[in-house]
XYZ file of C-alpha atoms in Angstrom:
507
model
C -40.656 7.035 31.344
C -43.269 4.594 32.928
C -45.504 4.935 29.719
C -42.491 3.624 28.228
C -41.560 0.942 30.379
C -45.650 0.087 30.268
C -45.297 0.331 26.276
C -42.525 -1.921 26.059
C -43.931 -4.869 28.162
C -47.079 -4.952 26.079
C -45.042 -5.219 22.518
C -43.004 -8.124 24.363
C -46.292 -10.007 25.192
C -47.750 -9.010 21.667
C -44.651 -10.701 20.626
C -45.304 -13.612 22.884
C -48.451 -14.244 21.325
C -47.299 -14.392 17.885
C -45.253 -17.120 18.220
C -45.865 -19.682 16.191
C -45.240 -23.941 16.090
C -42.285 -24.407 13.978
C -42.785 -26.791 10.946
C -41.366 -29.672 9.974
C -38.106 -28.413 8.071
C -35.438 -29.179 9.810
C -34.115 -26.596 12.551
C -30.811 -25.935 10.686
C -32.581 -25.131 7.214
C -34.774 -22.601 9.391
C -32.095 -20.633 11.557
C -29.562 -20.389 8.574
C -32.032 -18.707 6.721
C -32.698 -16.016 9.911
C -29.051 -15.655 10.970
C -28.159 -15.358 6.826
C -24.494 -14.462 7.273
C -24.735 -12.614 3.137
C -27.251 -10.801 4.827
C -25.454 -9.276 7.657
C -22.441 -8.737 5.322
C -24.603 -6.008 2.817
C -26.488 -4.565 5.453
C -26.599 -1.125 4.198
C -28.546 -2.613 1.289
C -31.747 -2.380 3.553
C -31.078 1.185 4.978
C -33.531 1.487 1.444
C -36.907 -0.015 3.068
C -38.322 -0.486 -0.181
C -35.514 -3.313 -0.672
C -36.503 -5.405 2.216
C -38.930 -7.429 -0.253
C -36.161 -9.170 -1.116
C -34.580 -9.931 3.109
C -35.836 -13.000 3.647
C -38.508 -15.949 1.364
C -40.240 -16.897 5.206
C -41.194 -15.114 8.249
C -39.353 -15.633 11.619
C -39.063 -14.108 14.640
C -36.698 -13.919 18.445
C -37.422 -12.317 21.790
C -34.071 -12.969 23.739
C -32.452 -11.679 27.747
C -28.921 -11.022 28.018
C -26.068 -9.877 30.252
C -23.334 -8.135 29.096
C -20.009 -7.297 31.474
C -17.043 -4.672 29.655
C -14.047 -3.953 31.853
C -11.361 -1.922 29.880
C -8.171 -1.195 31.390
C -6.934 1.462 28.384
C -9.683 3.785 27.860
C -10.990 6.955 26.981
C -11.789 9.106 30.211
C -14.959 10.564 28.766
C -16.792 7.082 27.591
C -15.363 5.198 30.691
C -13.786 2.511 31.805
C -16.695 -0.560 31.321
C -20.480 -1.050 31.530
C -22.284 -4.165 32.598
C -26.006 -4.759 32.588
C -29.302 -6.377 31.451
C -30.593 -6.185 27.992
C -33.894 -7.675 26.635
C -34.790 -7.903 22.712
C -37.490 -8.976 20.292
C -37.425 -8.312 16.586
C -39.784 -10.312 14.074
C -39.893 -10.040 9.815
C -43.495 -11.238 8.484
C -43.717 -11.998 4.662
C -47.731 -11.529 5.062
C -47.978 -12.185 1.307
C -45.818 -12.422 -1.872
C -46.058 -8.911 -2.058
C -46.461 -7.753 1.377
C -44.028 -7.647 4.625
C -43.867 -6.334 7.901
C -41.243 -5.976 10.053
C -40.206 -4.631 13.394
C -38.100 -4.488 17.154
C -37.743 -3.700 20.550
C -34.765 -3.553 22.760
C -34.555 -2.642 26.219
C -30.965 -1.919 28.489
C -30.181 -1.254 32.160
C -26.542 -0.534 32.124
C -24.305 0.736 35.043
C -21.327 2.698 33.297
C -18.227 3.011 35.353
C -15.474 6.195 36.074
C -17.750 8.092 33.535
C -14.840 11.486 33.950
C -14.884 14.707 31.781
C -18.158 13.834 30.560
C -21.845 15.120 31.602
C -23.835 14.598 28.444
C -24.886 10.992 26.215
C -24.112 10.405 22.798
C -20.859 11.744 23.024
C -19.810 10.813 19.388
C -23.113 12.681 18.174
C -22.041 15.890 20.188
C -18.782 16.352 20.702
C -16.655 18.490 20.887
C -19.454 20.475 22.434
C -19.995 18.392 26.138
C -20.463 19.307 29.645
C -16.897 18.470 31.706
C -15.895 18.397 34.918
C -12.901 16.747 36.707
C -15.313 14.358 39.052
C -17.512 12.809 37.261
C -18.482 8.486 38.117
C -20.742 6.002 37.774
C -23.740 6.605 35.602
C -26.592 4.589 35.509
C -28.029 4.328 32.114
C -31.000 3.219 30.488
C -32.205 2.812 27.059
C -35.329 1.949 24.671
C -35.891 1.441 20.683
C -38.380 0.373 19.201
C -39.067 0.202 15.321
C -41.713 -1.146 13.002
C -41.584 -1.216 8.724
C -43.819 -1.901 5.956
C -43.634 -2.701 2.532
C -45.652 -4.063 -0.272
C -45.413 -4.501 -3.998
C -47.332 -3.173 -6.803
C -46.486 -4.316 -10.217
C -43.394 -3.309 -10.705
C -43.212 -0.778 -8.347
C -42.444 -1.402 -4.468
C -43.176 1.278 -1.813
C -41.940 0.357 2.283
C -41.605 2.675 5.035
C -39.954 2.465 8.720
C -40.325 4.491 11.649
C -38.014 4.034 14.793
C -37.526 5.523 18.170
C -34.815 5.141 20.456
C -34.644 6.949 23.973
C -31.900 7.070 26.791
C -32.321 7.920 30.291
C -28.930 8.533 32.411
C -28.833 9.720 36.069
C -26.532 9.385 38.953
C -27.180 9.795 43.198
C -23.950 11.509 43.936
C -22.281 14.828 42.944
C -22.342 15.661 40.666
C -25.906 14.468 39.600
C -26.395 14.375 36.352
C -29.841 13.690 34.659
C -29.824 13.233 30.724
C -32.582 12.756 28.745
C -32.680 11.987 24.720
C -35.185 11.276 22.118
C -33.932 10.461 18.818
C -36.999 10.124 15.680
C -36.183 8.614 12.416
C -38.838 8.188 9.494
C -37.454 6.150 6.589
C -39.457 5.985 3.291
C -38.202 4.119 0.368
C -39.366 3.502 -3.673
C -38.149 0.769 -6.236
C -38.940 0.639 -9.683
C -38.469 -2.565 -11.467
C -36.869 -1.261 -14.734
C -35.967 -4.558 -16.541
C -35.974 -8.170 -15.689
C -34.860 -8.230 -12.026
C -33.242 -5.038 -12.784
C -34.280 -2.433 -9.754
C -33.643 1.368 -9.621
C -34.683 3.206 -6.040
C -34.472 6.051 -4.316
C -35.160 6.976 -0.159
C -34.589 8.969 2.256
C -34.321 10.185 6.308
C -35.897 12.582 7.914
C -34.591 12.472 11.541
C -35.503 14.910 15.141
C -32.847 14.418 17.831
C -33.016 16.021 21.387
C -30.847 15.789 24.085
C -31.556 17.622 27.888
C -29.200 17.894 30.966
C -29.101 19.459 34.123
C -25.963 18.901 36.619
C -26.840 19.630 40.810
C -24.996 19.691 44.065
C -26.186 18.783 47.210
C -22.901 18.846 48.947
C -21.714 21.717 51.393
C -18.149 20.965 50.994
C -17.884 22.382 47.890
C -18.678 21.333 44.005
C -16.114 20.908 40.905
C -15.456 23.312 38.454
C -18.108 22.600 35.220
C -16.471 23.390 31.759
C -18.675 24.174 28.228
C -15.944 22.139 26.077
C -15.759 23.508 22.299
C -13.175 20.771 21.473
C -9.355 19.776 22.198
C -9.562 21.118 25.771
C -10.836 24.588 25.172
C -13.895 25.819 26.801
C -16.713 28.497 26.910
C -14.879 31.063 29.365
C -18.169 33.175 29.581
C -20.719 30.310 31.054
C -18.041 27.818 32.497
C -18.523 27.610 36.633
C -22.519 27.258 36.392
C -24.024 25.948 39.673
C -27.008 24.176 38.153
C -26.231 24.001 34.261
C -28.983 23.099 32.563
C -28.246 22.190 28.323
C -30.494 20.995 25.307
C -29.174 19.967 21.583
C -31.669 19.887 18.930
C -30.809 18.483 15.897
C -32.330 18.217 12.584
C -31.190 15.478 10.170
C -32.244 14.379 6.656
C -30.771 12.259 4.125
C -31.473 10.636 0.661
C -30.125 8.252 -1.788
C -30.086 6.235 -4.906
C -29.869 2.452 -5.551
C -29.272 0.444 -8.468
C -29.596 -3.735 -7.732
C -30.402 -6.564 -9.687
C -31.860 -9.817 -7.934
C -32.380 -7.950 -5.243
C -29.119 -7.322 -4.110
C -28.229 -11.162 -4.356
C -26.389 -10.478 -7.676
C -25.191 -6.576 -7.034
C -26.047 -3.328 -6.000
C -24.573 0.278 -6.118
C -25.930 3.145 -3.789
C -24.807 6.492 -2.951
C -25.929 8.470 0.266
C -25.778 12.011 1.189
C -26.835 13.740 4.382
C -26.742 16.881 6.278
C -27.049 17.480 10.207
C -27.528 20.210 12.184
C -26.869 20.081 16.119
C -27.410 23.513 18.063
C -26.826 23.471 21.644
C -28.375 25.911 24.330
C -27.667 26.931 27.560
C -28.827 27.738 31.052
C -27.723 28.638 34.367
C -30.878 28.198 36.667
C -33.104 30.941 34.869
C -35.553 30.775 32.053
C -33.681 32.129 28.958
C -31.860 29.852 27.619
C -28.500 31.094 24.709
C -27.785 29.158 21.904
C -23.635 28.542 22.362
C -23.024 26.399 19.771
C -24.169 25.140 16.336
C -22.512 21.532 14.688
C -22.708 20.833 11.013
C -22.292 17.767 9.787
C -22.328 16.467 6.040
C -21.847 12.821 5.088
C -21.561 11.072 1.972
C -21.206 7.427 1.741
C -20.591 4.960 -1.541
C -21.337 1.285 -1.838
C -21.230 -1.395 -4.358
C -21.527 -5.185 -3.712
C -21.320 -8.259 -6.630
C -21.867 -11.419 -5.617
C -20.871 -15.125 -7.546
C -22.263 -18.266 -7.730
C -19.697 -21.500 -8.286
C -21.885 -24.505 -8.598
C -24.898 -24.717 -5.864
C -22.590 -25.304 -2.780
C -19.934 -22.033 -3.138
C -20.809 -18.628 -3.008
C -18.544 -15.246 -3.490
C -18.860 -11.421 -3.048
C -16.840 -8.279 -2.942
C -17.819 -4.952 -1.011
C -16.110 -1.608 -1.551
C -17.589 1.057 0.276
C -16.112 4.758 1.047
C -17.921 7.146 3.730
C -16.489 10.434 3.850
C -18.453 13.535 7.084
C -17.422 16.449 7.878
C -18.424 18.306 11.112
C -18.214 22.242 11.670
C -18.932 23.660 14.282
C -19.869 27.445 14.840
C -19.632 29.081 18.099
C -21.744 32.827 19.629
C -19.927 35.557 20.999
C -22.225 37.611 23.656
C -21.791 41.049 25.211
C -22.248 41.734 28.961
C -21.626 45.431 28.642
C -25.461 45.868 28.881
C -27.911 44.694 31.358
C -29.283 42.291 28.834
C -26.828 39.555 27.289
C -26.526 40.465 23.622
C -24.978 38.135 20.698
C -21.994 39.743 18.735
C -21.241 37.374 16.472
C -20.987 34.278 15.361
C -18.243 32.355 13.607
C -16.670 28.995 12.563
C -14.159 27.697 15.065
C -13.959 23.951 15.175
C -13.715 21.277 12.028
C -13.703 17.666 12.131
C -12.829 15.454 8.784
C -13.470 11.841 8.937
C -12.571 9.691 5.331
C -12.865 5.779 5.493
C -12.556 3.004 2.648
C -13.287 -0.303 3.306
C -13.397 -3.433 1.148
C -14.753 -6.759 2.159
C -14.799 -10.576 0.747
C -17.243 -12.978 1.353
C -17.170 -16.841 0.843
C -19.771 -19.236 1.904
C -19.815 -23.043 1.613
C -22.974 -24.779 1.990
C -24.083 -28.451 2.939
C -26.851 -30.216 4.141
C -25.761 -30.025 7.573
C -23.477 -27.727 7.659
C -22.446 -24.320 7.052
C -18.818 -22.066 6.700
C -18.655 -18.255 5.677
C -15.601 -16.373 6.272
C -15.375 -12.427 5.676
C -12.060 -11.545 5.681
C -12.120 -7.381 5.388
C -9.392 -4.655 4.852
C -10.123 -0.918 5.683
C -8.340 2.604 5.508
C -9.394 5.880 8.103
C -8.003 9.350 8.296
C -9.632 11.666 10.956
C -7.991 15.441 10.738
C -9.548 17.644 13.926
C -8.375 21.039 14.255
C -10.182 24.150 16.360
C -9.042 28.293 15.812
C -9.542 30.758 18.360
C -6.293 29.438 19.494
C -5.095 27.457 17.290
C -5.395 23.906 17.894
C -5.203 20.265 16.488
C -4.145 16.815 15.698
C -4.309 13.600 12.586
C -4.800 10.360 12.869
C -4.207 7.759 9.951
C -5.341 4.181 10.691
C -5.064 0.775 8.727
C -7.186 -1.819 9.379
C -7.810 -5.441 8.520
C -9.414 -8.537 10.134
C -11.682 -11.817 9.708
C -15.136 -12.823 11.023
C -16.341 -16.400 10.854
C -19.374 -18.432 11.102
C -19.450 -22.214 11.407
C -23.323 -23.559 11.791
C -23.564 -27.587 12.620
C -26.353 -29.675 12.280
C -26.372 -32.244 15.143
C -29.863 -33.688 14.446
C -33.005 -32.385 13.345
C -33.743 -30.549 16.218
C -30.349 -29.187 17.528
C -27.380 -27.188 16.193
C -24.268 -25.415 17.332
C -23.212 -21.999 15.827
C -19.364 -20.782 16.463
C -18.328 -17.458 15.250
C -14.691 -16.389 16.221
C -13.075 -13.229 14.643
C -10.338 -11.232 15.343
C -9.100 -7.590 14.162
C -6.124 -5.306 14.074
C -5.852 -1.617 13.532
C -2.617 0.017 12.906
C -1.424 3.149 13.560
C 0.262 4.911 10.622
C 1.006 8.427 11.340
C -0.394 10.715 14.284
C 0.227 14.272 14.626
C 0.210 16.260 17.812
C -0.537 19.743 17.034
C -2.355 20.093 20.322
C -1.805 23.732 22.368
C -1.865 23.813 26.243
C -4.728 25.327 28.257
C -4.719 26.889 31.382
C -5.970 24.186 33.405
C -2.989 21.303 33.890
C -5.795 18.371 34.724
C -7.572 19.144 31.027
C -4.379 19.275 29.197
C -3.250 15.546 31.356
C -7.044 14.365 29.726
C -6.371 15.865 25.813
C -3.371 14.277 25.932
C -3.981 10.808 27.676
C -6.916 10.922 25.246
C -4.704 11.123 22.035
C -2.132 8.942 23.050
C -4.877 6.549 23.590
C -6.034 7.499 19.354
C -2.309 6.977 19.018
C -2.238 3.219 19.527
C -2.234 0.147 18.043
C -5.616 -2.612 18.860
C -5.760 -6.313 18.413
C -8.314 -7.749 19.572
C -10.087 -11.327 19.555
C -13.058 -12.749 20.084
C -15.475 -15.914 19.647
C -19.441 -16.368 19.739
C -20.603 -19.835 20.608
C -24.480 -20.596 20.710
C -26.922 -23.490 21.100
C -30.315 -24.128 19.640
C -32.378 -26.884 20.405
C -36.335 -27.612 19.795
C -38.611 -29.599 22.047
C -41.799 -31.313 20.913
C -44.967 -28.785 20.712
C -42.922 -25.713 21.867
C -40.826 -22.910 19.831
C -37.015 -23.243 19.305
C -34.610 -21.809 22.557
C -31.392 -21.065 22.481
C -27.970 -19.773 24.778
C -25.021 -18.238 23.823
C -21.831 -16.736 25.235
C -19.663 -14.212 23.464
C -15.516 -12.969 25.032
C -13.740 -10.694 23.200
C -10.034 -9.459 24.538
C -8.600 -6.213 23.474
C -4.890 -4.765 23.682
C -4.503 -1.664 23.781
C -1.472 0.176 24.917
C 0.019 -3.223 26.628
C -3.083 -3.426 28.340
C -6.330 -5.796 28.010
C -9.396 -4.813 27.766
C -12.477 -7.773 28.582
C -15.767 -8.453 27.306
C -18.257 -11.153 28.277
C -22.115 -11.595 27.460
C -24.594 -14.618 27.560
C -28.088 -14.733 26.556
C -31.008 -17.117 26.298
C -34.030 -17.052 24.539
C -36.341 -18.457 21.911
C -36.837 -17.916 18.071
C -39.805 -19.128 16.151
């Protein structure tokens, strides 16, 4: 981890040095052009590399600090109940030549997560239901790293780009139980347009991703130690290697996906894309000795649809629409072993646990442009259904949620070298049917967490929130900035706070 920490300091100063005197346009014309609100709102357009020729007509470039504070008073048990910590950030995109770009970013985070409970592994979205659990569980200090770096470049009507990004996480904690995590997560992007007529672009690309996750739990204590649980979803457990003293796990996952694009303009008039992927997440498990049994295997299959067209009314108004559907399915496969022998034999292994995700969004965009000014409003609608259901016993529960909201972005010119940048937006989700098939366990204090933690799936959320931010430029010296972002969240009659500021500089 200190070659990382030594790794990241030097791309911050290579950073540094790259900064570069801005020009004379004015400061507005230059930060609505890197903050580009049309380009935030197709964003999945650039998961395709080879369409970043078309992200941005100059180079720019930000290296930012913040502090971020989350307190949540209605929360799940296993994610916590609020994080607050430091986070540092540079990311740059260089148009080199006409036909050439670079691009790339580093972020850094020290966050101190709060009543972490029922919870002893990261990512818990990527690996549940298969987690480590116990009924103690605290604060966990967390760190994490990313960096990334692209290239593309044009060739006649062809244009080839590639990405490769790295993200790593790093979460410990002093007391029992003391948990030390460890992930690496790989992902190689490669991407090839074809200019087929006009402005008219056909692509394909793809993923290839390596994910690893490693854990050990200890106890120092002589009072005693909780109970650990293998979780295989909705409260159940691993009877056969629950109650380890020093548990030791690893997932290893294997991920790929590809797609197709169709655009014209470069995505400023439309595009269609279509993405499929497959996943594959086995996780192994010790108890202190050196063979290690694979307990679990988690499929997951994904296949997401998006189309964007876009409108010009006069030079001052602009228009889109975005309809996009995801649908991913997770299985997940669990071993039997035998203990009848003096060597632990497998018996068998079958499907036991199924998770089905659908979501359909659509999303509007207006923009109004001046001089000096700015206004884009995305007002956005959205429809989820999440079925999760386990055998071996029988086990389950649905969720159907409607969503809709509105994000904002006012950018004001006060002179040539200032401007203010306001972005409030609020949401709501909506609860339209849940179903509570769930079966009781043994244990009363996991069946009070399965159900606290659907009744919390169960609810309604509104939240609101604002981002207000300050640029100025001095004579001789790159552009700096502040901002402040507070978002409030009910859930469950309860709010839940957060509150960030950062400062930093963009040139």
């Amino acid at each position: 981890m200190l070659h990382t920490k030594t790794f990241f300091c030097l791309l911050l100063i290579g950073f540094s040095f790259n900064i570069k005197a801005q020009d004379s346009i004015r400061l507005f014309k230059t930060l609505n052009n890197q903050y580009n609100q049309e380009r935030d709102f197709k964003n999945n357009f650039y998961y395709n590399p080879a369409s970043m020729s078309g992200y941005s007509t100059s180079s720019f470039s930000e290296f930012s600090v913040g502090y971020q504070d989350n307190k949540e008073n209605a929360y799940r048990q296993q994610l916590g109940n609020g994080s607050k910590g430091l986070m540092i950030k540079a990311q740059s995109f260089q148009k080199l030549k006409p036909n050439r770009s670079v691009w790339g970013s580093a972020s850094y985070q020290n966050l101190k997560m709060s009543s972490v409970k029922w919870n002893e592994t990261l990512d818990y979205e990527r690996i549940a239901p298969y987690i480590t659990s116990d009924s103690v569980g605290g604060k966990l200090n967390l760190e994490r790293y990313q960096f990334a770096g692209g290239y593309l470049e044009k060739m006649d009507r062809w244009t080839v780009a590639g990405q490769i990004s790295y993200s790593a996480q790093m979460g410990y904690r002093s007391k029992d139980p003391r948990l030390e995590s460890k992930t690496s997560d790989l992902r190689i992007n490669a991407g090839v347009n074809y200019r087929i007529f006009r402005e008219y672009e056909a692509g394909v690309f793809g993923e290839f991703n390596k994910y690893t996750q490693n854990n050990s739990i200890q106890f120092q204590s002589l009072l005693g130690r909780p109970y650990v649980y293998l979780m295989s979803g909705l409260g159940f457990s691993n009877y056969l290697f629950n109650g380890g003293t020093r548990p030791t796990n690893t997932f290893e996952e294997f991920a790929y996906k590809g797609g197709i694009q169709i655009s014209n303009k470069q995505g400023r008039d439309f595009y269609l894309q279509a993405v499929i992927g497959k996943a594959n997440n086995i996780k192994s498990y010790n108890d202190g000795s050196n063979t290690y049994n694979d307990i679990s295997d988690l499929k997951n299959e994904e296949f997401k649809l998006e189309g964007a067209k876009f409108f010009n009314i006069n030079e001052k108004h602009r228009i889109g629409l975005l309809a996009g559907y995801t649908s991913s399915r997770k299985t997940g496969s669990e071993y039997g072993y035998s203990m009848n022998t003096s060597i632990m034999t497998q018996i068998f292994k079958r499907e036991a646990y199924r998770r089905d995700n659908y979501i359909a969004t659509v999303k509007g965009f207006y923009q109004y442009n001046q001089e000096r000014f700015s206004i884009t409003a995305v007002p956005f609608f959205g429809y989820e259904e999440i079925k999760e259901r386990r055998l071996y016993p029988n086990s389950g529960q649905k969720f159907v949620y409607s969503y809709f909201g509105l994000n904002a972005d006012y950018k004001q010119q006060i002179n040539n070298n200032q401007m203010l940048t306001f972005q409030p937006y609020f949401y709501k989700r909506m609860v339209n049917q849940s179903i509570n098939a769930l079966s009781t366990t043994a244990n009363p204090a996991v069946d009070e967490w399965v159900l606290q933690d659907y009744m919390f799936q169960a609810s309604d959320i509104n939240a609101f929130g604002a981002v207000l931010r300050y640029d100025f430029k001095l004579d001789k010296l790159p552009a700096f900035f502040v901002s402040a972002q507070y978002q409030t969240q009910k859930i469950q009659e309860k709010n839940n706070n957060f509150a960030a500021a950062s400062i930093g500089i963009t040139f």
